[in-house]
Short mmCIF file of C-alpha atoms and ligand atoms in Angstrom, two decimals:
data_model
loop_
_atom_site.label_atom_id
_atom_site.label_comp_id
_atom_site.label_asym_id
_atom_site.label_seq_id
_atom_site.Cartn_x
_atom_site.Cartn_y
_atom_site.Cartn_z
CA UNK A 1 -89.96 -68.70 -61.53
CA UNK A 2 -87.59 -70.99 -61.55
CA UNK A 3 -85.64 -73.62 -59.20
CA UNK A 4 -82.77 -75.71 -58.41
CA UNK A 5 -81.62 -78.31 -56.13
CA UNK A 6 -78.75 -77.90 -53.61
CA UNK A 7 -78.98 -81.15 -52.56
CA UNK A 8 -81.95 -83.53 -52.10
CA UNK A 9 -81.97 -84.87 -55.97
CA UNK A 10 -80.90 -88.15 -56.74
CA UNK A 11 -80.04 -88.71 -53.06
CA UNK A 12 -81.97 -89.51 -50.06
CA UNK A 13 -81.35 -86.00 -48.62
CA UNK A 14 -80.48 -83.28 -46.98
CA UNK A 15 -83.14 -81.00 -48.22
CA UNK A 16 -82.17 -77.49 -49.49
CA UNK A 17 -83.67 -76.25 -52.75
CA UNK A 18 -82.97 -72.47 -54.35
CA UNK A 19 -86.06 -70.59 -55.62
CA UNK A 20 -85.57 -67.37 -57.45
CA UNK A 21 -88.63 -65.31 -58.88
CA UNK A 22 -88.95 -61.28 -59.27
CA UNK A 23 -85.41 -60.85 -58.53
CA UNK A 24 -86.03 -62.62 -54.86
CA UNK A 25 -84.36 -65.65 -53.80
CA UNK A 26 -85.57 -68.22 -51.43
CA UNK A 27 -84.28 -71.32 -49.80
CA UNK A 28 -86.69 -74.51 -49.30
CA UNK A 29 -85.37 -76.10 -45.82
CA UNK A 30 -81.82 -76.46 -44.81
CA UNK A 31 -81.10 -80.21 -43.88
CA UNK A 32 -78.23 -82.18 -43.05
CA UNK A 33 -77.95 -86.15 -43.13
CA UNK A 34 -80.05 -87.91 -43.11
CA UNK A 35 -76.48 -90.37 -43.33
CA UNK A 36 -74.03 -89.16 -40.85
CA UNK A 37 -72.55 -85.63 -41.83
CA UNK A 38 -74.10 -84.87 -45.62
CA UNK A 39 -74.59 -81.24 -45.65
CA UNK A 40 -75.27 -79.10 -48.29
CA UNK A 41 -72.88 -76.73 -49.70
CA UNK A 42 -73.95 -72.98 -50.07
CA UNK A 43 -70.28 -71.57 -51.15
CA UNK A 44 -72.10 -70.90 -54.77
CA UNK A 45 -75.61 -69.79 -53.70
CA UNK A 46 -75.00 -66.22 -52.58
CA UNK A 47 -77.65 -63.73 -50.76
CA UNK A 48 -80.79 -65.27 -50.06
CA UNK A 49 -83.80 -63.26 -49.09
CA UNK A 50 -86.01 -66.02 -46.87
CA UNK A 51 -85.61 -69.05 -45.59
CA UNK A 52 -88.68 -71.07 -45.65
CA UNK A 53 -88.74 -74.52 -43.13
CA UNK A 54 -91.01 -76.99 -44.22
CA UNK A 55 -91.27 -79.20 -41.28
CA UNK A 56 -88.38 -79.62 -38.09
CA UNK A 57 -86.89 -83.20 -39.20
CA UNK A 58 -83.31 -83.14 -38.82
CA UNK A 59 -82.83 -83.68 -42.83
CA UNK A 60 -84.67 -80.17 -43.08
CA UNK A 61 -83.41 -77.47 -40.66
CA UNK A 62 -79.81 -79.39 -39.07
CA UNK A 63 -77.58 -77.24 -41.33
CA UNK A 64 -79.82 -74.19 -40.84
CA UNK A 65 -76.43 -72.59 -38.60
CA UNK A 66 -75.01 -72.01 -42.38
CA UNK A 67 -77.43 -69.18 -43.02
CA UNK A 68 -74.95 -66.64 -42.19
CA UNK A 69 -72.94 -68.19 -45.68
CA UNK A 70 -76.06 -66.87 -47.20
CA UNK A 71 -76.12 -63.46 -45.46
CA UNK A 72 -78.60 -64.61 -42.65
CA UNK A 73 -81.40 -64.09 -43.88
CA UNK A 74 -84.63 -64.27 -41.89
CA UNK A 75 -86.21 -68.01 -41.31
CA UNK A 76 -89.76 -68.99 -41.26
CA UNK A 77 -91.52 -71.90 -39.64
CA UNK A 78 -94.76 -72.52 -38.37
CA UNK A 79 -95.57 -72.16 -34.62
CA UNK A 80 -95.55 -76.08 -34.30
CA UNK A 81 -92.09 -76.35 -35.44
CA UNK A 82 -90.94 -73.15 -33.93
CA UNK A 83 -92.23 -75.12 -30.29
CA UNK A 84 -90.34 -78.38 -30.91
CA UNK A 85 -87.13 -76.86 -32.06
CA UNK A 86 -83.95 -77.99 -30.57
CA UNK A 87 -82.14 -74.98 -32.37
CA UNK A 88 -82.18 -71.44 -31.01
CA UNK A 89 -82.43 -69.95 -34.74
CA UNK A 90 -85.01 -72.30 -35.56
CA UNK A 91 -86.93 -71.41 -32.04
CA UNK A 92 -86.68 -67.72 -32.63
CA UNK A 93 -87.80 -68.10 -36.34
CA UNK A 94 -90.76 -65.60 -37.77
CA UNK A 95 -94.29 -67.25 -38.39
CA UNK A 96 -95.05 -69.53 -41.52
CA UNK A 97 -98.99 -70.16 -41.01
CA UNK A 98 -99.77 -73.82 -41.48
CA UNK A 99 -102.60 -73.31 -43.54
CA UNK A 100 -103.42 -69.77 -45.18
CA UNK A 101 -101.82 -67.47 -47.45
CA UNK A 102 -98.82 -64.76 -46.78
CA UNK A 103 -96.24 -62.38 -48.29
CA UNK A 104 -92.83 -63.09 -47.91
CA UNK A 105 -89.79 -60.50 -49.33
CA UNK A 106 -92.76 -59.63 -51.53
CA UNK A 107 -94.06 -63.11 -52.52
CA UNK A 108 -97.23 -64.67 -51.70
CA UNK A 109 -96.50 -67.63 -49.96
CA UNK A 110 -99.16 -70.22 -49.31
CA UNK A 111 -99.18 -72.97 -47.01
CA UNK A 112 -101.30 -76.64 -46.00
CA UNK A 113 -100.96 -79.26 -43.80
CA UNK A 114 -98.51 -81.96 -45.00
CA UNK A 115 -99.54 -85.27 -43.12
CA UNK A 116 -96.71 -86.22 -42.37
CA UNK A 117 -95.19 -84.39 -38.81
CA UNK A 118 -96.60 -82.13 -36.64
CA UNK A 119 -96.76 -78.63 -37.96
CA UNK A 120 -95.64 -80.03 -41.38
CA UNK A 121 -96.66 -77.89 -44.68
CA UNK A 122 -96.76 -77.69 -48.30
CA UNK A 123 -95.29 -74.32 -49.67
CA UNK A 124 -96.17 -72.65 -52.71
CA UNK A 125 -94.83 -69.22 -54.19
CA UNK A 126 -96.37 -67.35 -56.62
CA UNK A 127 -99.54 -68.95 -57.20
CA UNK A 128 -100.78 -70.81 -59.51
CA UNK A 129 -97.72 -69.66 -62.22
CA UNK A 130 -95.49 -70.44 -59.50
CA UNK A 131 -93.78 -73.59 -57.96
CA UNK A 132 -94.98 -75.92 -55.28
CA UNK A 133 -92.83 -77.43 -52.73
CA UNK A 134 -95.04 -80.25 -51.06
CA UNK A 135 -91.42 -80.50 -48.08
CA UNK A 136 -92.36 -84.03 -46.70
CA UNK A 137 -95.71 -85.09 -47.10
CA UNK A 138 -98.37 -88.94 -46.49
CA UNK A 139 -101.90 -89.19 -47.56
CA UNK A 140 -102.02 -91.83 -44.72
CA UNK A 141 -101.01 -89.81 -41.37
CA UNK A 142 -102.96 -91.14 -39.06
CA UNK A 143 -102.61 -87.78 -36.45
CA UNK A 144 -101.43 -85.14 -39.21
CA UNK A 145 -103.81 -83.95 -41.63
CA UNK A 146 -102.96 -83.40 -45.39
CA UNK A 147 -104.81 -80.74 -47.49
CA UNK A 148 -104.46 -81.38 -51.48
CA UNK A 149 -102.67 -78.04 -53.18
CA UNK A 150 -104.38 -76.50 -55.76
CA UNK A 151 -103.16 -76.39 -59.41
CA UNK A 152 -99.59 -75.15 -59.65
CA UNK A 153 -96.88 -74.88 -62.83
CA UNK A 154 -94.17 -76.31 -60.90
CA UNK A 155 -93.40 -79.08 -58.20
CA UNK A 156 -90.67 -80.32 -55.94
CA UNK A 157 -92.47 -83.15 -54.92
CA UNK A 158 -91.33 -85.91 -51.74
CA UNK A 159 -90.27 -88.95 -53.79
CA UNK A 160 -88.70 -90.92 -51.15
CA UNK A 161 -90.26 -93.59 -51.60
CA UNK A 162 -90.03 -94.19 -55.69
CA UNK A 163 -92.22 -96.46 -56.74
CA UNK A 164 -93.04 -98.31 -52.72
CA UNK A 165 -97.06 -98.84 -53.56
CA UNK A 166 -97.63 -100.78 -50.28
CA UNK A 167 -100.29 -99.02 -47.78
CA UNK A 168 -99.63 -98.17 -44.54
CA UNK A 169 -102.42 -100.20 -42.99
CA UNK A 170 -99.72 -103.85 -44.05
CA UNK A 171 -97.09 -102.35 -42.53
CA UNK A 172 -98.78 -101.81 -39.00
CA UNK A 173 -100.20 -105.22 -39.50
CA UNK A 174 -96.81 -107.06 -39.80
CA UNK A 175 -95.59 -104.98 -36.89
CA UNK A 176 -98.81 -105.72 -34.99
CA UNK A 177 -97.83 -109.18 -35.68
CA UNK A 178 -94.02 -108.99 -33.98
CA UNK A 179 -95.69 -107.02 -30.83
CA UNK A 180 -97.92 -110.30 -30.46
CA UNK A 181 -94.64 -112.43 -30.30
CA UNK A 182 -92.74 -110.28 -27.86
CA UNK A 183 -91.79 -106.77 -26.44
CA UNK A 184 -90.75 -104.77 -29.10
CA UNK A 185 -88.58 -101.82 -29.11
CA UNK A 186 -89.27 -99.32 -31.97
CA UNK A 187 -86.87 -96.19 -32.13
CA UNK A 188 -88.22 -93.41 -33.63
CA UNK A 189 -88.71 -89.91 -34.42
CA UNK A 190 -90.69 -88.14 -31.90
CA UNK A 191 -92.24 -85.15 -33.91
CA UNK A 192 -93.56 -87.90 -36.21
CA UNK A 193 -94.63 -91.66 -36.59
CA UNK A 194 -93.52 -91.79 -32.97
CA UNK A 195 -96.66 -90.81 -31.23
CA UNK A 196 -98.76 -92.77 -34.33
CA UNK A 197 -97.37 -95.65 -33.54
CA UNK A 198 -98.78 -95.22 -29.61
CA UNK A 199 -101.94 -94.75 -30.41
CA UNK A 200 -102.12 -97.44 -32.92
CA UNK A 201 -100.35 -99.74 -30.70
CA UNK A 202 -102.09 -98.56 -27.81
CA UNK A 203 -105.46 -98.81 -29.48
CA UNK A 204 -104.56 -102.20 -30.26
CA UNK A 205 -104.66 -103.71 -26.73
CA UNK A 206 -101.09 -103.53 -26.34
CA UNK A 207 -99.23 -101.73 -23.28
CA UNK A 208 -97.21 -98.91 -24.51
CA UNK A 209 -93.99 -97.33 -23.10
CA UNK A 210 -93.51 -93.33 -23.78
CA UNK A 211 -89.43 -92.02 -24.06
CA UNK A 212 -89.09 -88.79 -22.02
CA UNK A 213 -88.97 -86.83 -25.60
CA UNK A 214 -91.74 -88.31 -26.98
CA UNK A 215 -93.98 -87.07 -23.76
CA UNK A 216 -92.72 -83.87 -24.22
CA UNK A 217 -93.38 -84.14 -27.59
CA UNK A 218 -97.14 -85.40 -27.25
CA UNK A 219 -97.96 -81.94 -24.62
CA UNK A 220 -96.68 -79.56 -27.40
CA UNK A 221 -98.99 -81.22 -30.02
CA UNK A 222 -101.45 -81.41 -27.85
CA UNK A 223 -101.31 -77.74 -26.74
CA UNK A 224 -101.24 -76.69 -30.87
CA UNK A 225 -103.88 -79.42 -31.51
CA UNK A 226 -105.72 -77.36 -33.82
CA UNK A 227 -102.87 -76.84 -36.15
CA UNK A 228 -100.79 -79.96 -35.52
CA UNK A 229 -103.84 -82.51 -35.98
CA UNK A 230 -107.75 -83.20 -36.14
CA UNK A 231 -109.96 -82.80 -33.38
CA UNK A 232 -110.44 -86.84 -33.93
CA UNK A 233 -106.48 -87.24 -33.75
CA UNK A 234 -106.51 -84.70 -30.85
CA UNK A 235 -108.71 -87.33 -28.60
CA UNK A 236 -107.38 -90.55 -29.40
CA UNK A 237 -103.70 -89.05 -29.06
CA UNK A 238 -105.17 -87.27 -25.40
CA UNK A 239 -106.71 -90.84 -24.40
CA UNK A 240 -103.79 -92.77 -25.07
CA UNK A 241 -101.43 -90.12 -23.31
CA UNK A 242 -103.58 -91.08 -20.09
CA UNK A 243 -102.08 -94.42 -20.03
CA UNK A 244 -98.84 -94.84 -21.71
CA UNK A 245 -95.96 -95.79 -19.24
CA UNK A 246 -93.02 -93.52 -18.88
CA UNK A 247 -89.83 -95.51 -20.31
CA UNK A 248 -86.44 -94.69 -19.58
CA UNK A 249 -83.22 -96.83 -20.26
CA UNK A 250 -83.46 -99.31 -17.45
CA UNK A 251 -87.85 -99.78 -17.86
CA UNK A 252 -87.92 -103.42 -17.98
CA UNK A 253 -89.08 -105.17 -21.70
CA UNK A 254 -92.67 -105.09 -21.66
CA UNK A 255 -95.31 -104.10 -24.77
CA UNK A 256 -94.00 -101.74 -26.67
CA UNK A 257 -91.44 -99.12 -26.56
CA UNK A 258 -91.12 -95.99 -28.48
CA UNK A 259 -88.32 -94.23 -28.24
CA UNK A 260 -87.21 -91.05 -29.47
CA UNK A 261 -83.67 -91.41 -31.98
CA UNK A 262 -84.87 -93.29 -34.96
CA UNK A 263 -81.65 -94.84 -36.17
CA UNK A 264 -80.82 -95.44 -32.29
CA UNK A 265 -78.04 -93.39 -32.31
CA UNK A 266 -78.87 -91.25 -28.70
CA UNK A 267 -80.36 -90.55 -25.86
CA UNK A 268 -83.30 -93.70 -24.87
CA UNK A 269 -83.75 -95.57 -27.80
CA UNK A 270 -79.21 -95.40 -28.26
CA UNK A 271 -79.33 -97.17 -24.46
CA UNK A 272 -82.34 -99.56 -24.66
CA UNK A 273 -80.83 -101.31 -28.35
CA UNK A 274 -77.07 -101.25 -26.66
CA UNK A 275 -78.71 -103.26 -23.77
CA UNK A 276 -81.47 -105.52 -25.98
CA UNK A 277 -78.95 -106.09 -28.60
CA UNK A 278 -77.05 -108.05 -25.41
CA UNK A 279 -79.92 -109.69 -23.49
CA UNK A 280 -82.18 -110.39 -26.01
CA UNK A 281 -85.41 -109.43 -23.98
CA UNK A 282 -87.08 -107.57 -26.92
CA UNK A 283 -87.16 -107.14 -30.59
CA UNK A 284 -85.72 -104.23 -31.82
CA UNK A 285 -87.63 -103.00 -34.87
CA UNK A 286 -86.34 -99.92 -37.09
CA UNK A 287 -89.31 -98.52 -39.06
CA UNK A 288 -87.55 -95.23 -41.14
CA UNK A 289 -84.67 -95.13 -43.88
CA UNK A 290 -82.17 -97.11 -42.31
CA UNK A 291 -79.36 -93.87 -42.38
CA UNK A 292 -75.66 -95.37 -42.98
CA UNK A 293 -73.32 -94.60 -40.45
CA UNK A 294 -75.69 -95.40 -37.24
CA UNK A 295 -76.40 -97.81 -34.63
CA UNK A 296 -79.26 -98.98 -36.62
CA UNK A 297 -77.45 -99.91 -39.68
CA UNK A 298 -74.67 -101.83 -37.94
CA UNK A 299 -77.84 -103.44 -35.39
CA UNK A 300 -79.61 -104.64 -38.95
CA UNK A 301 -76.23 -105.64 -40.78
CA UNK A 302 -75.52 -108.10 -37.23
CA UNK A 303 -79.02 -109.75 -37.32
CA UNK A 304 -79.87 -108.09 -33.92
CA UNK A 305 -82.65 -105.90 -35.53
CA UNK A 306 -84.97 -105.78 -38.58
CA UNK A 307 -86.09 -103.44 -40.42
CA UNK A 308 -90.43 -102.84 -41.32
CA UNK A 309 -91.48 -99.66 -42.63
CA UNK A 310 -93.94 -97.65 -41.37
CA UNK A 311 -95.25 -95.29 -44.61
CA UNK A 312 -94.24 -91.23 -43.34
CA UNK A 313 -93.82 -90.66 -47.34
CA UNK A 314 -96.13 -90.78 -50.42
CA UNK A 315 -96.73 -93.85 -52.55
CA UNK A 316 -96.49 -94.17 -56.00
CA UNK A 317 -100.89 -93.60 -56.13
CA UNK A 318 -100.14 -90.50 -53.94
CA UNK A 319 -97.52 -89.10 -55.92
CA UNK A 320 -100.19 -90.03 -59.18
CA UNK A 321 -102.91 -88.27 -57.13
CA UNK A 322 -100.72 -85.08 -56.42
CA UNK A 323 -100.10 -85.06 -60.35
CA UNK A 324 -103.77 -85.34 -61.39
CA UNK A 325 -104.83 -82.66 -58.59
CA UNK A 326 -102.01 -80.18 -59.16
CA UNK A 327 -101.43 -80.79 -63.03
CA UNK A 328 -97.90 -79.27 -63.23
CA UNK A 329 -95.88 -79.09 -66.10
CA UNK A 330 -92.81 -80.38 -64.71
CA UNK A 331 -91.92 -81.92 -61.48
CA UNK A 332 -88.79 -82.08 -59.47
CA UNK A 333 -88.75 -85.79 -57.51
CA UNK A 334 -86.74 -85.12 -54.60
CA UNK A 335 -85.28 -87.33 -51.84
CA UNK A 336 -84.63 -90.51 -54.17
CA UNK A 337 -81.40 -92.12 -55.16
CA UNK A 338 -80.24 -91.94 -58.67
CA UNK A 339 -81.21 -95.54 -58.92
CA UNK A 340 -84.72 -95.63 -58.42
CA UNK A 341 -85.62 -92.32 -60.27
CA UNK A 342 -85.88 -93.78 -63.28
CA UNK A 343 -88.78 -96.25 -62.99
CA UNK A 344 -90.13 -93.34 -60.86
CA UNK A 345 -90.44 -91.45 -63.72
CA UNK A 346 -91.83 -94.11 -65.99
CA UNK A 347 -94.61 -93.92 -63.76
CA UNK A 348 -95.42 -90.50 -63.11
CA UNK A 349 -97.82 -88.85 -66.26
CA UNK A 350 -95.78 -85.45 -65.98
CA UNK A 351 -92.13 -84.65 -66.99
CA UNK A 352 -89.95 -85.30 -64.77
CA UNK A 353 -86.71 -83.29 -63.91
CA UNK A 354 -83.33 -85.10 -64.06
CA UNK A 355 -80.19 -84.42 -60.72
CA UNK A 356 -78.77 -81.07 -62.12
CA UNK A 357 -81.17 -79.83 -64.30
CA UNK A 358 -83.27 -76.69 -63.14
CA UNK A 359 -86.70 -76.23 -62.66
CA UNK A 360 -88.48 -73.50 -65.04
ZN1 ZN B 401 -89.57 -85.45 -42.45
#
């Protein structure tokens, strides 16, 4: 067992990460951005026997049209992500449960819930010898359950966070905080903290506008409820669907407005910051990594909008409490910029793997 990154090491992303054991050879999501236009290269990879999808963010499937450079092989999501996709080869992919155990090209593949988007997973391959890949995962989804892995020899683990300790619960608070002051719009992606922030907003008192996508969004979850969340999540997401507003680009600023495009760069949330930006009726709010080469960045860099995260990615105590649970003997901290992944690793109590080195 053994595996490299393509890309996703020492940078924020895309994800795309080459696993070869028993003479097969897999590829861990195929991503592109999430900065305007970084895609990975596959010129040197060669045939690849599986694709496995962790989870549909655009940073994990957008350069999945460059599995022919690969020889095509066949892709594998689970029936969440297979629902939401925007991409016909994504759509038309072959099953990856999301929870339970499988054989790909040979392999047993198992998978659990991630926490962190609907139909998200952890994937291991080859047991407990073998390598877990946790794709993006939270401890503190508040509709997306996460399942702990068991034990595992290796680990590509979401680090894009670093060393961020701060719980989710301070950022809602602060943003709680800005609702109470004024509308607020908060772009977003739908298949994701989207529909967490309407019930938590919602839940809060506060009147809560619903983008198009993020309505269609909310039905497919709900009709894959037992996969995509907890029975628990499942109501309160149900009872706040009953009274969100429908908000399109001329809605007037009221409450709060989630809208699907979470650096603002198309479709609801691209129109409503163009025209708030102007008039000033609401605070825009952007509550993801702020991707270069986007609306959002140039909205932040202008004053017009702030920035307040809103957790989607482990904290340094999750990324401790993976360690302790999983006990691998090296791990591979993905999705962070060279800068950070030093102190990162200061902090972690397992070896890790430095941008370029393999995993074995
Ligand atoms: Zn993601």
């Amino acid at each position: 067992m053994r595996a490299r990154a393509i890309c996703g090491h020492g940078a924020r992303g895309p994800a795309c990460f080459l696993v070869e054991t028993d003479g097969r050879r897999f590829l861990l999501d195929l991503g592109e951005g999430p900065d305007a236009g970084a895609r990975p290269d596959l010129s040197a990879v060669g045939r690849i026997d599986a694709i496995l999808v962790s989870h549909g963010h655009p940073d994990h499937v957008d350069a999945l049209d460059l599995a022919a450079v690969v020889g095509d092989p066949p892709i594998h999501a689970t029936a969440i992500v297979r629902a939401l996709a925007r991409d016909a080869r994504l759509a038309a992919a072959r099953d990856l449960p999301a929870a339970g155990r499988t054989e790909i090209a040979g392999i047993v593949v198992e998978t659990g819930p991630a926490g962190h988007a609907p139909g998200a997973v952890w994937i291991r391959l080859g047991g407990s010898e073998g390598l877990l890949y946790t794709g993006d995962f939270s401890r503190e989804g508040i509709l997306h359950p996460f399942a702990m892995p068991p034990p595992t020899r290796l680990c590509i683990a979401d680090a894009a966070y670093g060393t961020h300790d701060r719980p989710l619960a301070e950022g809602i608070e602060a943003l709680i905080g800005l609702a109470r002051r004024g509308p607020l719009l908060l772009p977003a992606p739908p298949a994701g903290r989207g529909l967490e922030m309407a019930v938590v907003f919602a839940e809060a008192g506060f009147e809560v506008g619903l983008c198009p996508v993020h309505l269609r969004t909310a039905a497919v979850v709900l009709a894959h409820a037992d996969a995509a969340t907890t029975p628990e999540g499942r109501d309160r997401l149900a009872a706040v669907l009953a009274r969100v507003r429908p908000l399109d680009a001329g809605s007037p600023a009221r409450g709060v407005m989630i809208a699907a495009g979470p650096n603002a760069e198309a479709g609801t949330s691209a129109r409503l910051a163009a025209r708030f930006a102007r008039s000033g009726e609401a605070a825009i709010v952007f509550t993801g990594h702020v991707a270069e080469g986007f609306a959002g960045q140039r909205l932040i860099a202008s004053g017009r909008a702030s920035a307040q995260r809103w957790n989607v990615h482990p904290r340094l105590c999750d990324l401790i409490a993976l360690c302790a649970a999983i006990a691998p003997e090296a791990i591979l901290p993905a999705f962070l910029p060279e800068d950070g992944l030093r102190e990162l690793a200061a902090a972690l109590p397992v070896r890790t793997i430095a941008p370029g080195a393999e995993l074995a």
